[in-house]
Amino acid sequence: MSSPSDTPVQKVKVWDISIRIFHWALVALIGFLWWSGTEGVEMENHVLAGYTVLGLIIYRIIWGFIGSHHARFINFVRSPIKALKSVPDVISVRSDSHHVGHNPVGGWMVVALILILLAQGISGLGTTDDIFIDGPLVAYISEDLVYWLTDIHLMLPDFLIALVILHLAAVLFHDTFKRERLIQAMITGVKKVPESISDSIRHSELPALRFLIVVALLSGIGWWLITHYG
Ligand code: HEM
Ligand code: HEM
């Protein structure tokens, strides 16, 4: 968004608090998981952090259907053709178009990050290092499946890192060259947009009751799984 400094702007609540906690918790946990996994240290905590990421991703998928306005997939996942057509606009420094939530290209990046983390977390459940640590499914599935899931778990982090680097490059590009304060918005929840687009503005407040029900359900299921199979 390249708004000249004299363009009147207004503040929009774009990311509710749960999306922001989800995001920054993910950043910390993925950093730890990558470090512990590749160094082969703190593996018991690796497994716990892995469960937490799985829980966060499942929450995010549910929130993508019943969450606040800008968190919903329907409000940021466009058809692949529309997303491709928007590429020149999204990467143009001069473009004056505005996206309150994720832009159409960024929307697919979000989907890709969610899917790869889901696959990484699920494959971890059937992964073994053959020495100290087994995912909880290893005892119940065939040896072939364990080695297949372990291969996937060891292979996906390279793709995950590539996606994260691309994600960071895109965010920094928007921040530096298009002056869209995306990082600030992911911290405070608030984005500044030109007043000229105020007709289409929607604020994303946290639907508190819905949020509590989802968190209670996921915590209950997680607790039950860990006490029975962990
Ligand atoms: C999305 C979350 C996760 C991420 C990002 C992640 C990341 C990693 C990474 C980077 C490695 C090292 C790969 C390598 O050596 O090249 C690893 C290894 C491992 N992970 Fe995860 N992991 C996740 C979830 C889990 C879960 C949920 C479990 C088990 C319940 C698990 C169990 C293991 C085990 C046992 C290894 C060692 C495999 C070996 O050394 O052969 N991980 N993980
Ligand atoms: C392990 C590293 C990271 C992962 C896995 C990750 C993942 C994600 C995901 C899944 C979203 C979508 C949020 C949602 O709609 O729920 C997102 C958005 C975002 N992330 Fe990250 N992120 C990572 C690191 C970072 C870092 C280090 C920064 C800042 C320097 C950052 C800045 C942002 C911003 C600004 C957005 C919003 C983009 C927009 O406005 O469209 N991310 N990230």
PDB file of C-alpha atoms and ligand atoms in Angstrom:
ATOM      1  CA  MET A   1       0.000   0.000   0.000  1.00  0.00           C
ATOM      2  CA  SER A   2       1.766   3.158  -1.054  1.00  0.00           C
ATOM      3  CA  SER A   3      -0.271   5.872   0.529  1.00  0.00           C
ATOM      4  CA  PRO A   4       1.216   9.337   0.382  1.00  0.00           C
ATOM      5  CA  SER A   5       1.851  10.762   3.834  1.00  0.00           C
ATOM      6  CA  ASP A   6      -0.934  13.367   3.505  1.00  0.00           C
ATOM      7  CA  THR A   7      -3.655  10.785   2.699  1.00  0.00           C
ATOM      8  CA  PRO A   8      -6.114  10.661   5.627  1.00  0.00           C
ATOM      9  CA  VAL A   9      -5.928   7.259   7.283  1.00  0.00           C
ATOM     10  CA  GLN A  10      -8.068   5.355   9.735  1.00  0.00           C
ATOM     11  CA  LYS A  11      -7.268   2.519  12.092  1.00  0.00           C
ATOM     12  CA  VAL A  12      -8.822  -0.898  11.531  1.00  0.00           C
ATOM     13  CA  LYS A  13      -8.794  -3.765  14.019  1.00  0.00           C
ATOM     14  CA  VAL A  14      -7.562  -6.473  11.677  1.00  0.00           C
ATOM     15  CA  TRP A  15      -6.096  -9.326  13.810  1.00  0.00           C
ATOM     16  CA  ASP A  16      -7.908 -10.378  16.963  1.00  0.00           C
ATOM     17  CA  ILE A  17      -5.785 -11.224  20.025  1.00  0.00           C
ATOM     18  CA  SER A  18      -6.016 -14.986  19.446  1.00  0.00           C
ATOM     19  CA  ILE A  19      -4.499 -14.694  15.944  1.00  0.00           C
ATOM     20  CA  ARG A  20      -1.625 -12.611  17.315  1.00  0.00           C
ATOM     21  CA  ILE A  21      -0.908 -15.044  20.159  1.00  0.00           C
ATOM     22  CA  PHE A  22      -1.190 -17.922  17.648  1.00  0.00           C
ATOM     23  CA  HIS A  23       1.336 -16.246  15.360  1.00  0.00           C
ATOM     24  CA  TRP A  24       4.018 -15.280  17.868  1.00  0.00           C
ATOM     25  CA  ALA A  25       3.689 -18.566  19.776  1.00  0.00           C
ATOM     26  CA  LEU A  26       4.215 -20.346  16.447  1.00  0.00           C
ATOM     27  CA  VAL A  27       7.372 -18.336  15.768  1.00  0.00           C
ATOM     28  CA  ALA A  28       8.871 -19.230  19.181  1.00  0.00           C
ATOM     29  CA  LEU A  29       7.847 -22.893  19.004  1.00  0.00           C
ATOM     30  CA  ILE A  30       9.084 -23.448  15.433  1.00  0.00           C
ATOM     31  CA  GLY A  31      12.432 -21.891  16.389  1.00  0.00           C
ATOM     32  CA  PHE A  32      12.704 -24.302  19.333  1.00  0.00           C
ATOM     33  CA  LEU A  33      11.488 -27.318  17.305  1.00  0.00           C
ATOM     34  CA  TRP A  34      13.954 -26.671  14.530  1.00  0.00           C
ATOM     35  CA  TRP A  35      16.843 -26.248  16.955  1.00  0.00           C
ATOM     36  CA  SER A  36      15.998 -29.252  19.164  1.00  0.00           C
ATOM     37  CA  GLY A  37      15.168 -31.500  16.177  1.00  0.00           C
ATOM     38  CA  THR A  38      18.309 -30.786  14.170  1.00  0.00           C
ATOM     39  CA  GLU A  39      20.617 -30.875  17.234  1.00  0.00           C
ATOM     40  CA  GLY A  40      18.843 -33.920  18.660  1.00  0.00           C
ATOM     41  CA  VAL A  41      18.591 -32.265  22.099  1.00  0.00           C
ATOM     42  CA  GLU A  42      15.648 -31.627  24.452  1.00  0.00           C
ATOM     43  CA  MET A  43      13.672 -34.232  22.512  1.00  0.00           C
ATOM     44  CA  GLU A  44      11.032 -34.714  25.223  1.00  0.00           C
ATOM     45  CA  ASN A  45      10.307 -31.002  25.004  1.00  0.00           C
ATOM     46  CA  HIS A  46      10.464 -31.284  21.201  1.00  0.00           C
ATOM     47  CA  VAL A  47       7.530 -33.695  21.373  1.00  0.00           C
ATOM     48  CA  LEU A  48       5.593 -31.419  23.767  1.00  0.00           C
ATOM     49  CA  ALA A  49       6.264 -28.355  21.586  1.00  0.00           C
ATOM     50  CA  GLY A  50       5.198 -30.416  18.557  1.00  0.00           C
ATOM     51  CA  TYR A  51       1.852 -31.266  20.228  1.00  0.00           C
ATOM     52  CA  THR A  52       1.396 -27.578  21.026  1.00  0.00           C
ATOM     53  CA  VAL A  53       1.998 -26.614  17.376  1.00  0.00           C
ATOM     54  CA  LEU A  54      -0.494 -29.274  16.278  1.00  0.00           C
ATOM     55  CA  GLY A  55      -3.039 -27.849  18.735  1.00  0.00           C
ATOM     56  CA  LEU A  56      -2.401 -24.302  17.463  1.00  0.00           C
ATOM     57  CA  ILE A  57      -2.794 -25.378  13.835  1.00  0.00           C
ATOM     58  CA  ILE A  58      -6.057 -27.218  14.551  1.00  0.00           C
ATOM     59  CA  TYR A  59      -7.306 -24.121  16.402  1.00  0.00           C
ATOM     60  CA  ARG A  60      -6.307 -21.954  13.380  1.00  0.00           C
ATOM     61  CA  ILE A  61      -8.157 -24.228  10.955  1.00  0.00           C
ATOM     62  CA  ILE A  62     -11.319 -24.073  13.103  1.00  0.00           C
ATOM     63  CA  TRP A  63     -10.851 -20.286  13.466  1.00  0.00           C
ATOM     64  CA  GLY A  64     -10.572 -20.062   9.679  1.00  0.00           C
ATOM     65  CA  PHE A  65     -14.244 -21.100   9.546  1.00  0.00           C
ATOM     66  CA  ILE A  66     -15.816 -19.578  12.666  1.00  0.00           C
ATOM     67  CA  GLY A  67     -13.329 -16.896  13.776  1.00  0.00           C
ATOM     68  CA  SER A  68     -13.304 -13.123  13.460  1.00  0.00           C
ATOM     69  CA  HIS A  69     -13.832 -11.551  10.012  1.00  0.00           C
ATOM     70  CA  HIS A  70     -10.246 -11.298   8.706  1.00  0.00           C
ATOM     71  CA  ALA A  71      -9.264 -14.676  10.194  1.00  0.00           C
ATOM     72  CA  ARG A  72     -11.805 -16.549   8.045  1.00  0.00           C
ATOM     73  CA  PHE A  73     -10.491 -18.383   4.976  1.00  0.00           C
ATOM     74  CA  ILE A  74     -13.466 -17.218   2.938  1.00  0.00           C
ATOM     75  CA  ASN A  75     -12.268 -13.634   3.434  1.00  0.00           C
ATOM     76  CA  PHE A  76      -8.699 -14.149   2.230  1.00  0.00           C
ATOM     77  CA  VAL A  77      -8.382 -17.357   0.177  1.00  0.00           C
ATOM     78  CA  ARG A  78      -9.089 -16.386  -3.427  1.00  0.00           C
ATOM     79  CA  SER A  79      -9.123 -18.720  -6.464  1.00  0.00           C
ATOM     80  CA  PRO A  80      -5.590 -19.578  -7.673  1.00  0.00           C
ATOM     81  CA  ILE A  81      -6.304 -17.692 -10.922  1.00  0.00           C
ATOM     82  CA  LYS A  82      -7.310 -14.526  -9.055  1.00  0.00           C
ATOM     83  CA  ALA A  83      -4.241 -14.876  -6.839  1.00  0.00           C
ATOM     84  CA  LEU A  84      -1.952 -15.257  -9.878  1.00  0.00           C
ATOM     85  CA  LYS A  85      -3.563 -12.254 -11.581  1.00  0.00           C
ATOM     86  CA  SER A  86      -2.960 -10.153  -8.465  1.00  0.00           C
ATOM     87  CA  VAL A  87       0.796 -10.903  -8.382  1.00  0.00           C
ATOM     88  CA  PRO A  88       1.899  -7.830 -10.411  1.00  0.00           C
ATOM     89  CA  ASP A  89      -0.257  -5.613  -8.225  1.00  0.00           C
ATOM     90  CA  VAL A  90       0.982  -7.164  -4.978  1.00  0.00           C
ATOM     91  CA  ILE A  91       4.647  -6.821  -5.914  1.00  0.00           C
ATOM     92  CA  SER A  92       4.359  -3.393  -7.524  1.00  0.00           C
ATOM     93  CA  VAL A  93       5.814  -0.644  -5.367  1.00  0.00           C
ATOM     94  CA  ARG A  94       3.635   1.936  -7.136  1.00  0.00           C
ATOM     95  CA  SER A  95       0.336   0.065  -6.793  1.00  0.00           C
ATOM     96  CA  ASP A  96      -2.278   1.916  -4.769  1.00  0.00           C
ATOM     97  CA  SER A  97      -4.547  -1.061  -4.025  1.00  0.00           C
ATOM     98  CA  HIS A  98      -5.349  -1.879  -0.402  1.00  0.00           C
ATOM     99  CA  HIS A  99      -5.908  -5.152   1.414  1.00  0.00           C
ATOM    100  CA  VAL A 100      -7.104  -4.892   4.964  1.00  0.00           C
ATOM    101  CA  GLY A 101      -6.453  -8.587   5.733  1.00  0.00           C
ATOM    102  CA  HIS A 102      -4.086 -10.939   3.847  1.00  0.00           C
ATOM    103  CA  ASN A 103      -3.664 -10.074   0.162  1.00  0.00           C
ATOM    104  CA  PRO A 104      -4.605 -12.825  -2.385  1.00  0.00           C
ATOM    105  CA  VAL A 105      -1.004 -14.047  -2.743  1.00  0.00           C
ATOM    106  CA  GLY A 106      -0.323 -13.850   1.008  1.00  0.00           C
ATOM    107  CA  GLY A 107      -3.537 -15.815   1.563  1.00  0.00           C
ATOM    108  CA  TRP A 108      -2.057 -18.830  -0.258  1.00  0.00           C
ATOM    109  CA  MET A 109       1.176 -18.449   1.690  1.00  0.00           C
ATOM    110  CA  VAL A 110      -0.852 -18.718   4.906  1.00  0.00           C
ATOM    111  CA  VAL A 111      -2.591 -21.866   3.593  1.00  0.00           C
ATOM    112  CA  ALA A 112       0.793 -23.364   2.608  1.00  0.00           C
ATOM    113  CA  LEU A 113       2.301 -22.629   6.054  1.00  0.00           C
ATOM    114  CA  ILE A 114      -0.692 -24.129   7.846  1.00  0.00           C
ATOM    115  CA  LEU A 115      -0.655 -27.294   5.668  1.00  0.00           C
ATOM    116  CA  ILE A 116       3.082 -27.892   5.950  1.00  0.00           C
ATOM    117  CA  LEU A 117       2.982 -27.450   9.737  1.00  0.00           C
ATOM    118  CA  LEU A 118       0.010 -29.821   9.925  1.00  0.00           C
ATOM    119  CA  ALA A 119       1.922 -32.436   7.888  1.00  0.00           C
ATOM    120  CA  GLN A 120       5.084 -31.918   9.964  1.00  0.00           C
ATOM    121  CA  GLY A 121       3.173 -32.295  13.237  1.00  0.00           C
ATOM    122  CA  ILE A 122       1.181 -35.362  12.116  1.00  0.00           C
ATOM    123  CA  SER A 123       4.266 -37.093  10.693  1.00  0.00           C
ATOM    124  CA  GLY A 124       6.021 -36.467  14.037  1.00  0.00           C
ATOM    125  CA  LEU A 125       3.405 -38.679  15.747  1.00  0.00           C
ATOM    126  CA  GLY A 126       4.785 -41.679  13.828  1.00  0.00           C
ATOM    127  CA  THR A 127       8.465 -40.648  13.824  1.00  0.00           C
ATOM    128  CA  THR A 128      11.294 -42.486  15.569  1.00  0.00           C
ATOM    129  CA  ASP A 129      14.995 -41.688  16.003  1.00  0.00           C
ATOM    130  CA  ASP A 130      15.538 -45.453  16.526  1.00  0.00           C
ATOM    131  CA  ILE A 131      17.281 -44.776  19.876  1.00  0.00           C
ATOM    132  CA  PHE A 132      15.641 -42.586  22.494  1.00  0.00           C
ATOM    133  CA  ILE A 133      12.429 -41.104  21.313  1.00  0.00           C
ATOM    134  CA  ASP A 134       9.301 -42.337  19.525  1.00  0.00           C
ATOM    135  CA  GLY A 135       6.164 -40.477  18.509  1.00  0.00           C
ATOM    136  CA  PRO A 136       3.041 -41.903  20.237  1.00  0.00           C
ATOM    137  CA  LEU A 137       1.808 -43.776  17.123  1.00  0.00           C
ATOM    138  CA  VAL A 138       5.045 -45.711  16.604  1.00  0.00           C
ATOM    139  CA  ALA A 139       3.880 -48.540  18.888  1.00  0.00           C
ATOM    140  CA  TYR A 140       0.618 -48.979  16.941  1.00  0.00           C
ATOM    141  CA  ILE A 141       1.587 -48.788  13.250  1.00  0.00           C
ATOM    142  CA  SER A 142       3.658 -50.921  10.862  1.00  0.00           C
ATOM    143  CA  GLU A 143       7.420 -50.504  10.634  1.00  0.00           C
ATOM    144  CA  ASP A 144       7.132 -49.449   6.974  1.00  0.00           C
ATOM    145  CA  LEU A 145       4.705 -46.681   7.886  1.00  0.00           C
ATOM    146  CA  VAL A 146       6.979 -45.521  10.745  1.00  0.00           C
ATOM    147  CA  TYR A 147       9.946 -45.192   8.365  1.00  0.00           C
ATOM    148  CA  TRP A 148       7.808 -43.455   5.750  1.00  0.00           C
ATOM    149  CA  LEU A 149       6.537 -40.926   8.343  1.00  0.00           C
ATOM    150  CA  THR A 150      10.079 -40.485   9.734  1.00  0.00           C
ATOM    151  CA  ASP A 151      11.385 -39.743   6.204  1.00  0.00           C
ATOM    152  CA  ILE A 152       8.644 -37.154   5.747  1.00  0.00           C
ATOM    153  CA  HIS A 153       9.376 -35.620   9.169  1.00  0.00           C
ATOM    154  CA  LEU A 154      13.071 -35.296   8.291  1.00  0.00           C
ATOM    155  CA  MET A 155      12.414 -33.957   4.772  1.00  0.00           C
ATOM    156  CA  LEU A 156       9.675 -31.354   5.349  1.00  0.00           C
ATOM    157  CA  PRO A 157      11.715 -28.937   7.553  1.00  0.00           C
ATOM    158  CA  ASP A 158      13.753 -27.880   4.462  1.00  0.00           C
ATOM    159  CA  PHE A 159      10.523 -26.865   2.693  1.00  0.00           C
ATOM    160  CA  LEU A 160       9.232 -25.245   5.876  1.00  0.00           C
ATOM    161  CA  ILE A 161      12.380 -23.128   6.196  1.00  0.00           C
ATOM    162  CA  ALA A 162      12.117 -22.121   2.518  1.00  0.00           C
ATOM    163  CA  LEU A 163       8.481 -21.048   3.024  1.00  0.00           C
ATOM    164  CA  VAL A 164       9.336 -19.112   6.189  1.00  0.00           C
ATOM    165  CA  ILE A 165      12.167 -17.267   4.381  1.00  0.00           C
ATOM    166  CA  LEU A 166       9.766 -16.394   1.548  1.00  0.00           C
ATOM    167  CA  HIS A 167       7.172 -15.295   4.121  1.00  0.00           C
ATOM    168  CA  LEU A 168       9.698 -13.032   5.871  1.00  0.00           C
ATOM    169  CA  ALA A 169      10.932 -11.598   2.570  1.00  0.00           C
ATOM    170  CA  ALA A 170       7.339 -10.760   1.560  1.00  0.00           C
ATOM    171  CA  VAL A 171       6.535  -9.141   4.911  1.00  0.00           C
ATOM    172  CA  LEU A 172       9.758  -7.074   4.885  1.00  0.00           C
ATOM    173  CA  PHE A 173       9.168  -6.064   1.253  1.00  0.00           C
ATOM    174  CA  HIS A 174       5.693  -4.732   2.109  1.00  0.00           C
ATOM    175  CA  ASP A 175       7.032  -2.989   5.179  1.00  0.00           C
ATOM    176  CA  THR A 176      10.032  -1.387   3.515  1.00  0.00           C
ATOM    177  CA  PHE A 177       8.911  -0.617  -0.027  1.00  0.00           C
ATOM    178  CA  LYS A 178       5.131  -0.397   0.217  1.00  0.00           C
ATOM    179  CA  ARG A 179       5.052   1.138   3.690  1.00  0.00           C
ATOM    180  CA  GLU A 180       2.421  -1.298   4.895  1.00  0.00           C
ATOM    181  CA  ARG A 181       3.112  -1.751   8.583  1.00  0.00           C
ATOM    182  CA  LEU A 182       2.259  -5.463   8.582  1.00  0.00           C
ATOM    183  CA  ILE A 183       4.546  -6.447  11.456  1.00  0.00           C
ATOM    184  CA  GLN A 184       3.182  -3.672  13.637  1.00  0.00           C
ATOM    185  CA  ALA A 185      -0.335  -4.862  12.774  1.00  0.00           C
ATOM    186  CA  MET A 186       0.549  -8.444  13.784  1.00  0.00           C
ATOM    187  CA  ILE A 187       1.726  -7.056  17.155  1.00  0.00           C
ATOM    188  CA  THR A 188      -0.995  -4.510  17.950  1.00  0.00           C
ATOM    189  CA  GLY A 189      -3.823  -6.003  15.856  1.00  0.00           C
ATOM    190  CA  VAL A 190      -4.411  -2.586  14.264  1.00  0.00           C
ATOM    191  CA  LYS A 191      -3.675  -1.557  10.675  1.00  0.00           C
ATOM    192  CA  LYS A 192      -3.814   1.933   9.178  1.00  0.00           C
ATOM    193  CA  VAL A 193      -5.696   2.152   5.881  1.00  0.00           C
ATOM    194  CA  PRO A 194      -6.790   5.147   3.770  1.00  0.00           C
ATOM    195  CA  GLU A 195     -10.158   6.614   4.729  1.00  0.00           C
ATOM    196  CA  SER A 196     -11.152   6.412   1.067  1.00  0.00           C
ATOM    197  CA  ILE A 197     -11.863   2.681   1.410  1.00  0.00           C
ATOM    198  CA  SER A 198     -13.871   3.031   4.618  1.00  0.00           C
ATOM    199  CA  ASP A 199     -17.094   1.651   3.067  1.00  0.00           C
ATOM    200  CA  SER A 200     -15.692  -1.855   2.901  1.00  0.00           C
ATOM    201  CA  ILE A 201     -14.027  -1.834   6.315  1.00  0.00           C
ATOM    202  CA  ARG A 202     -14.794  -4.619   8.798  1.00  0.00           C
ATOM    203  CA  HIS A 203     -13.277  -4.787  12.290  1.00  0.00           C
ATOM    204  CA  SER A 204     -12.094  -8.116  13.700  1.00  0.00           C
ATOM    205  CA  GLU A 205     -13.079  -8.267  17.363  1.00  0.00           C
ATOM    206  CA  LEU A 206     -12.546 -11.528  19.246  1.00  0.00           C
ATOM    207  CA  PRO A 207     -15.834 -13.472  19.543  1.00  0.00           C
ATOM    208  CA  ALA A 208     -15.014 -14.323  23.174  1.00  0.00           C
ATOM    209  CA  LEU A 209     -17.580 -17.048  23.892  1.00  0.00           C
ATOM    210  CA  ARG A 210     -16.811 -18.920  20.664  1.00  0.00           C
ATOM    211  CA  PHE A 211     -13.107 -18.625  21.426  1.00  0.00           C
ATOM    212  CA  LEU A 212     -13.530 -20.022  24.955  1.00  0.00           C
ATOM    213  CA  ILE A 213     -15.584 -22.971  23.663  1.00  0.00           C
ATOM    214  CA  VAL A 214     -12.925 -23.836  21.035  1.00  0.00           C
ATOM    215  CA  VAL A 215     -10.070 -23.533  23.562  1.00  0.00           C
ATOM    216  CA  ALA A 216     -11.938 -25.605  26.180  1.00  0.00           C
ATOM    217  CA  LEU A 217     -12.726 -28.332  23.607  1.00  0.00           C
ATOM    218  CA  LEU A 218      -9.168 -28.515  22.250  1.00  0.00           C
ATOM    219  CA  SER A 219      -7.600 -28.459  25.736  1.00  0.00           C
ATOM    220  CA  GLY A 220      -9.965 -31.243  26.864  1.00  0.00           C
ATOM    221  CA  ILE A 221      -9.171 -33.432  23.842  1.00  0.00           C
ATOM    222  CA  GLY A 222      -5.420 -32.704  24.186  1.00  0.00           C
ATOM    223  CA  TRP A 223      -5.453 -33.529  27.909  1.00  0.00           C
ATOM    224  CA  TRP A 224      -7.366 -36.783  27.305  1.00  0.00           C
ATOM    225  CA  LEU A 225      -4.966 -37.853  24.509  1.00  0.00           C
ATOM    226  CA  ILE A 226      -1.844 -37.082  26.546  1.00  0.00           C
ATOM    227  CA  THR A 227      -3.088 -38.835  29.707  1.00  0.00           C
ATOM    228  CA  HIS A 228      -4.216 -41.937  27.745  1.00  0.00           C
ATOM    229  CA  TYR A 229      -1.562 -42.222  25.023  1.00  0.00           C
ATOM    230  CA  GLY A 230       1.192 -39.698  25.788  1.00  0.00           C
TER     231      GLY A 230
HETATM  232  C1  HEM B   1       5.132 -29.001  13.627  1.00  0.00           C
HETATM  233  C2  HEM B   1       5.899 -29.366  14.579  1.00  0.00           C
HETATM  234  C3  HEM B   1       7.271 -29.981  14.424  1.00  0.00           C
HETATM  235  C4  HEM B   1       8.406 -29.465  13.827  1.00  0.00           C
HETATM  236  C5  HEM B   1       8.565 -28.115  13.138  1.00  0.00           C
HETATM  237  C6  HEM B   1       9.450 -30.478  13.960  1.00  0.00           C
HETATM  238  C7  HEM B   1      10.741 -30.344  13.470  1.00  0.00           C
HETATM  239  C8  HEM B   1      11.705 -31.337  13.522  1.00  0.00           C
HETATM  240  C9  HEM B   1      13.033 -31.230  12.952  1.00  0.00           C
HETATM  241  C10 HEM B   1      13.587 -30.007  12.206  1.00  0.00           C
HETATM  242  C11 HEM B   1      13.663 -32.409  13.189  1.00  0.00           C
HETATM  243  C12 HEM B   1      15.103 -32.772  12.759  1.00  0.00           C
HETATM  244  C13 HEM B   1      15.112 -33.229  11.328  1.00  0.00           C
HETATM  245  C14 HEM B   1      16.511 -33.591  10.879  1.00  0.00           C
HETATM  246  O1  HEM B   1      17.276 -34.166  11.664  1.00  0.00           O
HETATM  247  O2  HEM B   1      16.820 -33.301   9.702  1.00  0.00           O
HETATM  248  C15 HEM B   1      12.761 -33.250  13.942  1.00  0.00           C
HETATM  249  C16 HEM B   1      13.061 -34.512  14.409  1.00  0.00           C
HETATM  250  C17 HEM B   1      12.238 -35.275  15.186  1.00  0.00           C
HETATM  251  N1  HEM B   1      10.943 -34.960  15.582  1.00  0.00           N
HETATM  252 FE1  HEM B   1       9.964 -33.261  15.135  1.00  0.00          FE
HETATM  253  N2  HEM B   1       8.948 -31.539  14.650  1.00  0.00           N
HETATM  254  C18 HEM B   1       7.617 -31.275  14.951  1.00  0.00           C
HETATM  255  C19 HEM B   1       6.728 -32.075  15.642  1.00  0.00           C
HETATM  256  C20 HEM B   1       7.052 -33.316  16.212  1.00  0.00           C
HETATM  257  C21 HEM B   1       6.152 -34.166  16.964  1.00  0.00           C
HETATM  258  C22 HEM B   1       4.673 -33.826  17.256  1.00  0.00           C
HETATM  259  C23 HEM B   1       6.862 -35.269  17.325  1.00  0.00           C
HETATM  260  C24 HEM B   1       6.436 -36.462  18.146  1.00  0.00           C
HETATM  261  C25 HEM B   1       5.314 -36.564  18.794  1.00  0.00           C
HETATM  262  C26 HEM B   1       8.203 -35.149  16.785  1.00  0.00           C
HETATM  263  C27 HEM B   1       9.199 -36.075  16.927  1.00  0.00           C
HETATM  264  C28 HEM B   1      10.452 -36.006  16.347  1.00  0.00           C
HETATM  265  C29 HEM B   1      11.472 -37.053  16.468  1.00  0.00           C
HETATM  266  C30 HEM B   1      11.332 -38.363  17.226  1.00  0.00           C
HETATM  267  C31 HEM B   1      12.595 -36.592  15.731  1.00  0.00           C
HETATM  268  C32 HEM B   1      13.950 -37.305  15.563  1.00  0.00           C
HETATM  269  C33 HEM B   1      13.976 -38.063  14.269  1.00  0.00           C
HETATM  270  C34 HEM B   1      15.371 -38.619  13.982  1.00  0.00           C
HETATM  271  O3  HEM B   1      16.356 -38.040  14.481  1.00  0.00           O
HETATM  272  O4  HEM B   1      15.454 -39.617  13.249  1.00  0.00           O
HETATM  273  N3  HEM B   1       8.294 -33.931  16.111  1.00  0.00           N
HETATM  274  N4  HEM B   1      11.568 -32.571  14.123  1.00  0.00           N
HETATM  275  C1  HEM B   2       8.590 -19.728  12.152  1.00  0.00           C
HETATM  276  C2  HEM B   2       8.357 -18.597  11.574  1.00  0.00           C
HETATM  277  C3  HEM B   2       6.973 -18.117  11.137  1.00  0.00           C
HETATM  278  C4  HEM B   2       5.849 -18.807  10.831  1.00  0.00           C
HETATM  279  C5  HEM B   2       5.635 -20.329  10.849  1.00  0.00           C
HETATM  280  C6  HEM B   2       4.832 -17.824  10.478  1.00  0.00           C
HETATM  281  C7  HEM B   2       3.542 -18.128  10.116  1.00  0.00           C
HETATM  282  C8  HEM B   2       2.562 -17.214   9.804  1.00  0.00           C
HETATM  283  C9  HEM B   2       1.181 -17.516   9.569  1.00  0.00           C
HETATM  284  C10 HEM B   2       0.569 -18.919   9.622  1.00  0.00           C
HETATM  285  C11 HEM B   2       0.549 -16.334   9.305  1.00  0.00           C
HETATM  286  C12 HEM B   2      -0.936 -16.142   9.050  1.00  0.00           C
HETATM  287  C13 HEM B   2      -1.574 -15.578  10.304  1.00  0.00           C
HETATM  288  C14 HEM B   2      -3.043 -15.920  10.382  1.00  0.00           C
HETATM  289  O1  HEM B   2      -3.845 -15.486   9.545  1.00  0.00           O
HETATM  290  O2  HEM B   2      -3.381 -16.694  11.278  1.00  0.00           O
HETATM  291  C15 HEM B   2       1.522 -15.282   9.359  1.00  0.00           C
HETATM  292  C16 HEM B   2       1.263 -13.933   9.136  1.00  0.00           C
HETATM  293  C17 HEM B   2       2.186 -12.954   9.349  1.00  0.00           C
HETATM  294  N1  HEM B   2       3.479 -13.103   9.791  1.00  0.00           N
HETATM  295 FE1  HEM B   2       4.436 -14.822  10.152  1.00  0.00          FE
HETATM  296  N2  HEM B   2       5.369 -16.565  10.575  1.00  0.00           N
HETATM  297  C18 HEM B   2       6.676 -16.703  10.981  1.00  0.00           C
HETATM  298  C19 HEM B   2       7.570 -15.709  11.266  1.00  0.00           C
HETATM  299  C20 HEM B   2       7.287 -14.373  11.174  1.00  0.00           C
HETATM  300  C21 HEM B   2       8.186 -13.303  11.586  1.00  0.00           C
HETATM  301  C22 HEM B   2       9.583 -13.519  12.209  1.00  0.00           C
HETATM  302  C23 HEM B   2       7.536 -12.133  11.316  1.00  0.00           C
HETATM  303  C24 HEM B   2       7.990 -10.714  11.524  1.00  0.00           C
HETATM  304  C25 HEM B   2       9.192 -10.287  11.404  1.00  0.00           C
HETATM  305  C26 HEM B   2       6.253 -12.456  10.754  1.00  0.00           C
HETATM  306  C27 HEM B   2       5.308 -11.546  10.367  1.00  0.00           C
HETATM  307  C28 HEM B   2       4.054 -11.849   9.921  1.00  0.00           C
HETATM  308  C29 HEM B   2       3.084 -10.849   9.511  1.00  0.00           C
HETATM  309  C30 HEM B   2       3.316  -9.343   9.491  1.00  0.00           C
HETATM  310  C31 HEM B   2       1.928 -11.532   9.141  1.00  0.00           C
HETATM  311  C32 HEM B   2       0.647 -10.905   8.588  1.00  0.00           C
HETATM  312  C33 HEM B   2       0.817 -10.808   7.090  1.00  0.00           C
HETATM  313  C34 HEM B   2      -0.352 -10.055   6.456  1.00  0.00           C
HETATM  314  O3  HEM B   2      -0.684  -8.965   6.929  1.00  0.00           O
HETATM  315  O4  HEM B   2      -0.909 -10.593   5.482  1.00  0.00           O
HETATM  316  N3  HEM B   2       6.126 -13.829  10.682  1.00  0.00           N
HETATM  317  N4  HEM B   2       2.746 -15.838   9.683  1.00  0.00           N
END
